[in-house]
Amino acid sequence: MSAQPDHAPLAPYAPAPGAPAELLAQLRADRRAAQWVPTFEREWASALEESRRTFSLAGLYEVIQDWQGRLASAPAVDAFIDGGCDDSDFIDMADLRRRRR
């Protein structure tokens, strides 16, 4: 028998060193740049300040990963909206939880 685990642990997400600059360039090129760029910059600045206090890059990595996901899903969201799909029956669970309190 081996003392080695039978599974490989997941490696933590670590973006490439140039990922923030590339992401910002993609955001600036998007049609939503007027809203997205200031929001990204605000979230990035906040995560950077947290990183300075905690000596952890986790918050910075999270901001990058979240925005990469938003960019990746934007075409599907656009297609949904452009397709005229009715989302009027959408339930905002966060709003529902607030109302129950």
Short mmCIF file of N, CA and C in Angstrom, two decimals:
data_model
loop_
_atom_site.label_atom_id
_atom_site.label_comp_id
_atom_site.label_asym_id
_atom_site.label_seq_id
_atom_site.Cartn_x
_atom_site.Cartn_y
_atom_site.Cartn_z
N MET A 1 0.82 -1.19 0.00
CA MET A 1 0.00 0.00 0.00
C MET A 1 0.86 1.24 0.00
N SER A 2 0.33 2.26 -0.59
CA SER A 2 1.04 3.52 -0.68
C SER A 2 0.43 4.52 0.29
N ALA A 3 1.26 5.39 0.81
CA ALA A 3 0.78 6.43 1.71
C ALA A 3 0.31 7.66 0.93
N GLN A 4 0.36 7.61 -0.38
CA GLN A 4 -0.05 8.72 -1.22
C GLN A 4 -1.57 8.78 -1.30
N PRO A 5 -2.14 9.98 -1.33
CA PRO A 5 -3.60 10.08 -1.47
C PRO A 5 -4.03 9.54 -2.83
N ASP A 6 -5.24 9.03 -2.90
CA ASP A 6 -5.74 8.47 -4.15
C ASP A 6 -6.34 9.53 -5.06
N HIS A 7 -6.25 10.76 -4.69
CA HIS A 7 -6.73 11.85 -5.53
C HIS A 7 -5.74 13.00 -5.46
N ALA A 8 -5.72 13.77 -6.52
CA ALA A 8 -4.84 14.94 -6.54
C ALA A 8 -5.59 16.14 -5.99
N PRO A 9 -5.02 16.86 -5.05
CA PRO A 9 -5.70 18.05 -4.53
C PRO A 9 -5.83 19.11 -5.62
N LEU A 10 -6.89 19.87 -5.54
CA LEU A 10 -7.09 20.93 -6.50
C LEU A 10 -6.09 22.05 -6.26
N ALA A 11 -5.49 22.48 -7.33
CA ALA A 11 -4.55 23.60 -7.22
C ALA A 11 -5.36 24.89 -7.12
N PRO A 12 -4.96 25.80 -6.25
CA PRO A 12 -5.70 27.06 -6.16
C PRO A 12 -5.58 27.85 -7.46
N TYR A 13 -6.63 28.60 -7.75
CA TYR A 13 -6.65 29.42 -8.95
C TYR A 13 -5.62 30.53 -8.82
N ALA A 14 -4.75 30.63 -9.78
CA ALA A 14 -3.78 31.72 -9.81
C ALA A 14 -3.71 32.23 -11.26
N PRO A 15 -4.20 33.43 -11.49
CA PRO A 15 -4.19 33.97 -12.85
C PRO A 15 -2.78 34.29 -13.31
N ALA A 16 -2.63 34.41 -14.60
CA ALA A 16 -1.33 34.81 -15.17
C ALA A 16 -1.00 36.22 -14.69
N PRO A 17 0.27 36.56 -14.60
CA PRO A 17 0.66 37.90 -14.12
C PRO A 17 0.03 39.05 -14.90
N GLY A 18 -0.20 38.88 -16.17
CA GLY A 18 -0.78 39.95 -16.98
C GLY A 18 -2.29 39.92 -17.04
N ALA A 19 -2.92 39.03 -16.31
CA ALA A 19 -4.39 38.88 -16.39
C ALA A 19 -5.15 40.15 -16.06
N PRO A 20 -4.80 40.89 -15.02
CA PRO A 20 -5.58 42.11 -14.74
C PRO A 20 -5.55 43.12 -15.88
N ALA A 21 -4.40 43.33 -16.48
CA ALA A 21 -4.30 44.28 -17.60
C ALA A 21 -5.07 43.79 -18.82
N GLU A 22 -4.97 42.50 -19.10
CA GLU A 22 -5.71 41.93 -20.23
C GLU A 22 -7.21 42.03 -20.00
N LEU A 23 -7.62 41.75 -18.78
CA LEU A 23 -9.04 41.82 -18.44
C LEU A 23 -9.56 43.25 -18.58
N LEU A 24 -8.81 44.21 -18.09
CA LEU A 24 -9.21 45.61 -18.19
C LEU A 24 -9.31 46.04 -19.66
N ALA A 25 -8.39 45.57 -20.50
CA ALA A 25 -8.45 45.89 -21.94
C ALA A 25 -9.72 45.29 -22.56
N GLN A 26 -10.07 44.08 -22.17
CA GLN A 26 -11.29 43.46 -22.69
C GLN A 26 -12.53 44.21 -22.22
N LEU A 27 -12.52 44.63 -20.96
CA LEU A 27 -13.66 45.38 -20.43
C LEU A 27 -13.82 46.71 -21.16
N ARG A 28 -12.70 47.37 -21.43
CA ARG A 28 -12.76 48.66 -22.14
C ARG A 28 -13.27 48.51 -23.57
N ALA A 29 -13.05 47.35 -24.17
CA ALA A 29 -13.49 47.10 -25.54
C ALA A 29 -14.95 46.66 -25.60
N ASP A 30 -15.55 46.31 -24.48
CA ASP A 30 -16.92 45.82 -24.44
C ASP A 30 -17.90 46.98 -24.54
N ARG A 31 -19.08 46.70 -25.04
CA ARG A 31 -20.09 47.75 -25.17
C ARG A 31 -20.60 48.24 -23.81
N ARG A 32 -20.36 47.47 -22.76
CA ARG A 32 -20.78 47.85 -21.42
C ARG A 32 -19.68 48.58 -20.65
N ALA A 33 -18.66 49.04 -21.34
CA ALA A 33 -17.48 49.63 -20.71
C ALA A 33 -17.82 50.77 -19.76
N ALA A 34 -18.81 51.56 -20.10
CA ALA A 34 -19.15 52.71 -19.26
C ALA A 34 -19.56 52.28 -17.85
N GLN A 35 -20.21 51.13 -17.73
CA GLN A 35 -20.59 50.63 -16.41
C GLN A 35 -19.53 49.69 -15.83
N TRP A 36 -19.00 48.83 -16.67
CA TRP A 36 -18.14 47.76 -16.16
C TRP A 36 -16.75 48.24 -15.74
N VAL A 37 -16.13 49.14 -16.48
CA VAL A 37 -14.77 49.56 -16.16
C VAL A 37 -14.69 50.24 -14.79
N PRO A 38 -15.56 51.21 -14.49
CA PRO A 38 -15.48 51.82 -13.15
C PRO A 38 -15.76 50.81 -12.02
N THR A 39 -16.69 49.90 -12.27
CA THR A 39 -17.00 48.90 -11.25
C THR A 39 -15.83 47.97 -11.03
N PHE A 40 -15.20 47.50 -12.12
CA PHE A 40 -14.02 46.65 -11.99
C PHE A 40 -12.91 47.38 -11.26
N GLU A 41 -12.66 48.63 -11.63
CA GLU A 41 -11.59 49.39 -11.00
C GLU A 41 -11.85 49.59 -9.51
N ARG A 42 -13.10 49.81 -9.14
CA ARG A 42 -13.46 49.97 -7.73
C ARG A 42 -13.25 48.65 -6.97
N GLU A 43 -13.72 47.53 -7.55
CA GLU A 43 -13.54 46.23 -6.91
C GLU A 43 -12.06 45.86 -6.82
N TRP A 44 -11.30 46.19 -7.86
CA TRP A 44 -9.87 45.88 -7.88
C TRP A 44 -9.15 46.69 -6.79
N ALA A 45 -9.47 47.97 -6.68
CA ALA A 45 -8.83 48.82 -5.68
C ALA A 45 -9.15 48.33 -4.27
N SER A 46 -10.37 47.92 -4.05
CA SER A 46 -10.76 47.39 -2.75
C SER A 46 -10.02 46.10 -2.43
N ALA A 47 -9.94 45.20 -3.41
CA ALA A 47 -9.22 43.94 -3.21
C ALA A 47 -7.73 44.18 -3.01
N LEU A 48 -7.18 45.17 -3.70
CA LEU A 48 -5.77 45.51 -3.56
C LEU A 48 -5.48 46.02 -2.14
N GLU A 49 -6.36 46.86 -1.63
CA GLU A 49 -6.20 47.37 -0.26
C GLU A 49 -6.30 46.23 0.75
N GLU A 50 -7.25 45.34 0.53
CA GLU A 50 -7.38 44.17 1.42
C GLU A 50 -6.12 43.31 1.36
N SER A 51 -5.59 43.15 0.17
CA SER A 51 -4.38 42.36 -0.02
C SER A 51 -3.20 42.96 0.74
N ARG A 52 -3.12 44.27 0.74
CA ARG A 52 -2.04 44.95 1.47
C ARG A 52 -2.18 44.72 2.97
N ARG A 53 -3.43 44.71 3.46
CA ARG A 53 -3.65 44.51 4.90
C ARG A 53 -3.43 43.07 5.33
N THR A 54 -3.84 42.12 4.48
CA THR A 54 -3.84 40.70 4.87
C THR A 54 -2.67 39.90 4.32
N PHE A 55 -1.92 40.49 3.40
CA PHE A 55 -0.83 39.78 2.72
C PHE A 55 -1.34 38.54 1.99
N SER A 56 -2.55 38.62 1.46
CA SER A 56 -3.15 37.52 0.72
C SER A 56 -3.58 38.01 -0.65
N LEU A 57 -3.36 37.19 -1.65
CA LEU A 57 -3.78 37.52 -3.01
C LEU A 57 -5.16 36.99 -3.35
N ALA A 58 -5.78 36.31 -2.41
CA ALA A 58 -7.07 35.65 -2.68
C ALA A 58 -8.13 36.62 -3.19
N GLY A 59 -8.23 37.79 -2.59
CA GLY A 59 -9.24 38.76 -3.02
C GLY A 59 -9.00 39.25 -4.43
N LEU A 60 -7.74 39.46 -4.77
CA LEU A 60 -7.40 39.89 -6.13
C LEU A 60 -7.74 38.80 -7.14
N TYR A 61 -7.40 37.57 -6.79
CA TYR A 61 -7.71 36.45 -7.67
C TYR A 61 -9.22 36.31 -7.86
N GLU A 62 -9.97 36.53 -6.79
CA GLU A 62 -11.42 36.41 -6.86
C GLU A 62 -12.02 37.46 -7.79
N VAL A 63 -11.52 38.70 -7.70
CA VAL A 63 -12.02 39.76 -8.58
C VAL A 63 -11.75 39.39 -10.04
N ILE A 64 -10.56 38.92 -10.33
CA ILE A 64 -10.23 38.53 -11.71
C ILE A 64 -11.12 37.40 -12.17
N GLN A 65 -11.28 36.39 -11.34
CA GLN A 65 -12.09 35.23 -11.72
C GLN A 65 -13.55 35.64 -11.94
N ASP A 66 -14.10 36.48 -11.06
CA ASP A 66 -15.48 36.93 -11.22
C ASP A 66 -15.68 37.69 -12.53
N TRP A 67 -14.76 38.60 -12.84
CA TRP A 67 -14.90 39.41 -14.06
C TRP A 67 -14.65 38.59 -15.31
N GLN A 68 -13.76 37.61 -15.24
CA GLN A 68 -13.57 36.72 -16.39
C GLN A 68 -14.86 35.95 -16.66
N GLY A 69 -15.53 35.55 -15.59
CA GLY A 69 -16.81 34.86 -15.73
C GLY A 69 -17.88 35.75 -16.32
N ARG A 70 -17.92 37.00 -15.89
CA ARG A 70 -18.89 37.94 -16.45
C ARG A 70 -18.68 38.15 -17.94
N LEU A 71 -17.42 38.34 -18.31
CA LEU A 71 -17.12 38.52 -19.74
C LEU A 71 -17.47 37.27 -20.54
N ALA A 72 -17.16 36.11 -19.99
CA ALA A 72 -17.43 34.87 -20.70
C ALA A 72 -18.93 34.61 -20.86
N SER A 73 -19.72 35.01 -19.88
CA SER A 73 -21.16 34.76 -19.96
C SER A 73 -21.94 35.88 -20.65
N ALA A 74 -21.30 37.00 -20.92
CA ALA A 74 -21.99 38.14 -21.54
C ALA A 74 -22.66 37.78 -22.87
N PRO A 75 -22.01 37.03 -23.78
CA PRO A 75 -22.70 36.70 -25.03
C PRO A 75 -23.98 35.89 -24.82
N ALA A 76 -23.98 34.99 -23.86
CA ALA A 76 -25.18 34.19 -23.58
C ALA A 76 -26.29 35.07 -23.01
N VAL A 77 -25.92 36.00 -22.15
CA VAL A 77 -26.91 36.93 -21.59
C VAL A 77 -27.48 37.81 -22.70
N ASP A 78 -26.61 38.31 -23.57
CA ASP A 78 -27.06 39.12 -24.70
C ASP A 78 -28.02 38.34 -25.60
N ALA A 79 -27.68 37.09 -25.87
CA ALA A 79 -28.53 36.26 -26.72
C ALA A 79 -29.89 36.03 -26.07
N PHE A 80 -29.89 35.83 -24.77
CA PHE A 80 -31.15 35.65 -24.03
C PHE A 80 -32.02 36.90 -24.15
N ILE A 81 -31.41 38.04 -23.91
CA ILE A 81 -32.16 39.31 -23.96
C ILE A 81 -32.62 39.60 -25.39
N ASP A 82 -31.72 39.43 -26.35
CA ASP A 82 -32.06 39.70 -27.75
C ASP A 82 -33.10 38.73 -28.28
N GLY A 83 -33.18 37.54 -27.69
CA GLY A 83 -34.14 36.54 -28.14
C GLY A 83 -35.56 36.83 -27.71
N GLY A 84 -35.72 37.88 -26.93
CA GLY A 84 -37.06 38.25 -26.49
C GLY A 84 -37.62 37.31 -25.44
N CYS A 85 -36.76 36.59 -24.77
CA CYS A 85 -37.24 35.67 -23.73
C CYS A 85 -37.88 36.46 -22.60
N ASP A 86 -38.98 35.95 -22.11
CA ASP A 86 -39.71 36.62 -21.04
C ASP A 86 -39.12 36.19 -19.70
N ASP A 87 -38.55 37.14 -19.00
CA ASP A 87 -38.00 36.84 -17.69
C ASP A 87 -38.81 37.54 -16.59
N SER A 88 -40.05 37.87 -16.90
CA SER A 88 -40.88 38.59 -15.94
C SER A 88 -41.24 37.73 -14.73
N ASP A 89 -41.11 36.41 -14.86
CA ASP A 89 -41.42 35.55 -13.73
C ASP A 89 -40.19 35.29 -12.85
N PHE A 90 -39.12 36.02 -13.09
CA PHE A 90 -37.89 35.89 -12.32
C PHE A 90 -38.15 36.26 -10.87
N ILE A 91 -37.60 35.47 -9.96
CA ILE A 91 -37.72 35.75 -8.53
C ILE A 91 -36.35 36.09 -8.00
N ASP A 92 -36.23 37.26 -7.42
CA ASP A 92 -34.98 37.70 -6.81
C ASP A 92 -34.93 37.11 -5.41
N MET A 93 -34.14 36.04 -5.23
CA MET A 93 -34.10 35.35 -3.94
C MET A 93 -33.53 36.25 -2.84
N ALA A 94 -32.59 37.10 -3.16
CA ALA A 94 -32.03 38.01 -2.15
C ALA A 94 -33.11 38.96 -1.66
N ASP A 95 -33.92 39.47 -2.58
CA ASP A 95 -35.01 40.37 -2.21
C ASP A 95 -36.05 39.62 -1.38
N LEU A 96 -36.33 38.40 -1.75
CA LEU A 96 -37.29 37.58 -1.02
C LEU A 96 -36.81 37.35 0.42
N ARG A 97 -35.52 37.07 0.59
CA ARG A 97 -34.97 36.86 1.94
C ARG A 97 -35.06 38.14 2.77
N ARG A 98 -34.79 39.28 2.14
CA ARG A 98 -34.87 40.56 2.86
C ARG A 98 -36.30 40.82 3.33
N ARG A 99 -37.26 40.49 2.51
CA ARG A 99 -38.66 40.74 2.86
C ARG A 99 -39.12 39.86 4.01
N ARG A 100 -38.55 38.67 4.13
CA ARG A 100 -38.95 37.75 5.19
C ARG A 100 -38.41 38.17 6.56
N ARG A 101 -37.41 39.01 6.59
CA ARG A 101 -36.81 39.41 7.87
C ARG A 101 -37.67 40.36 8.62
#
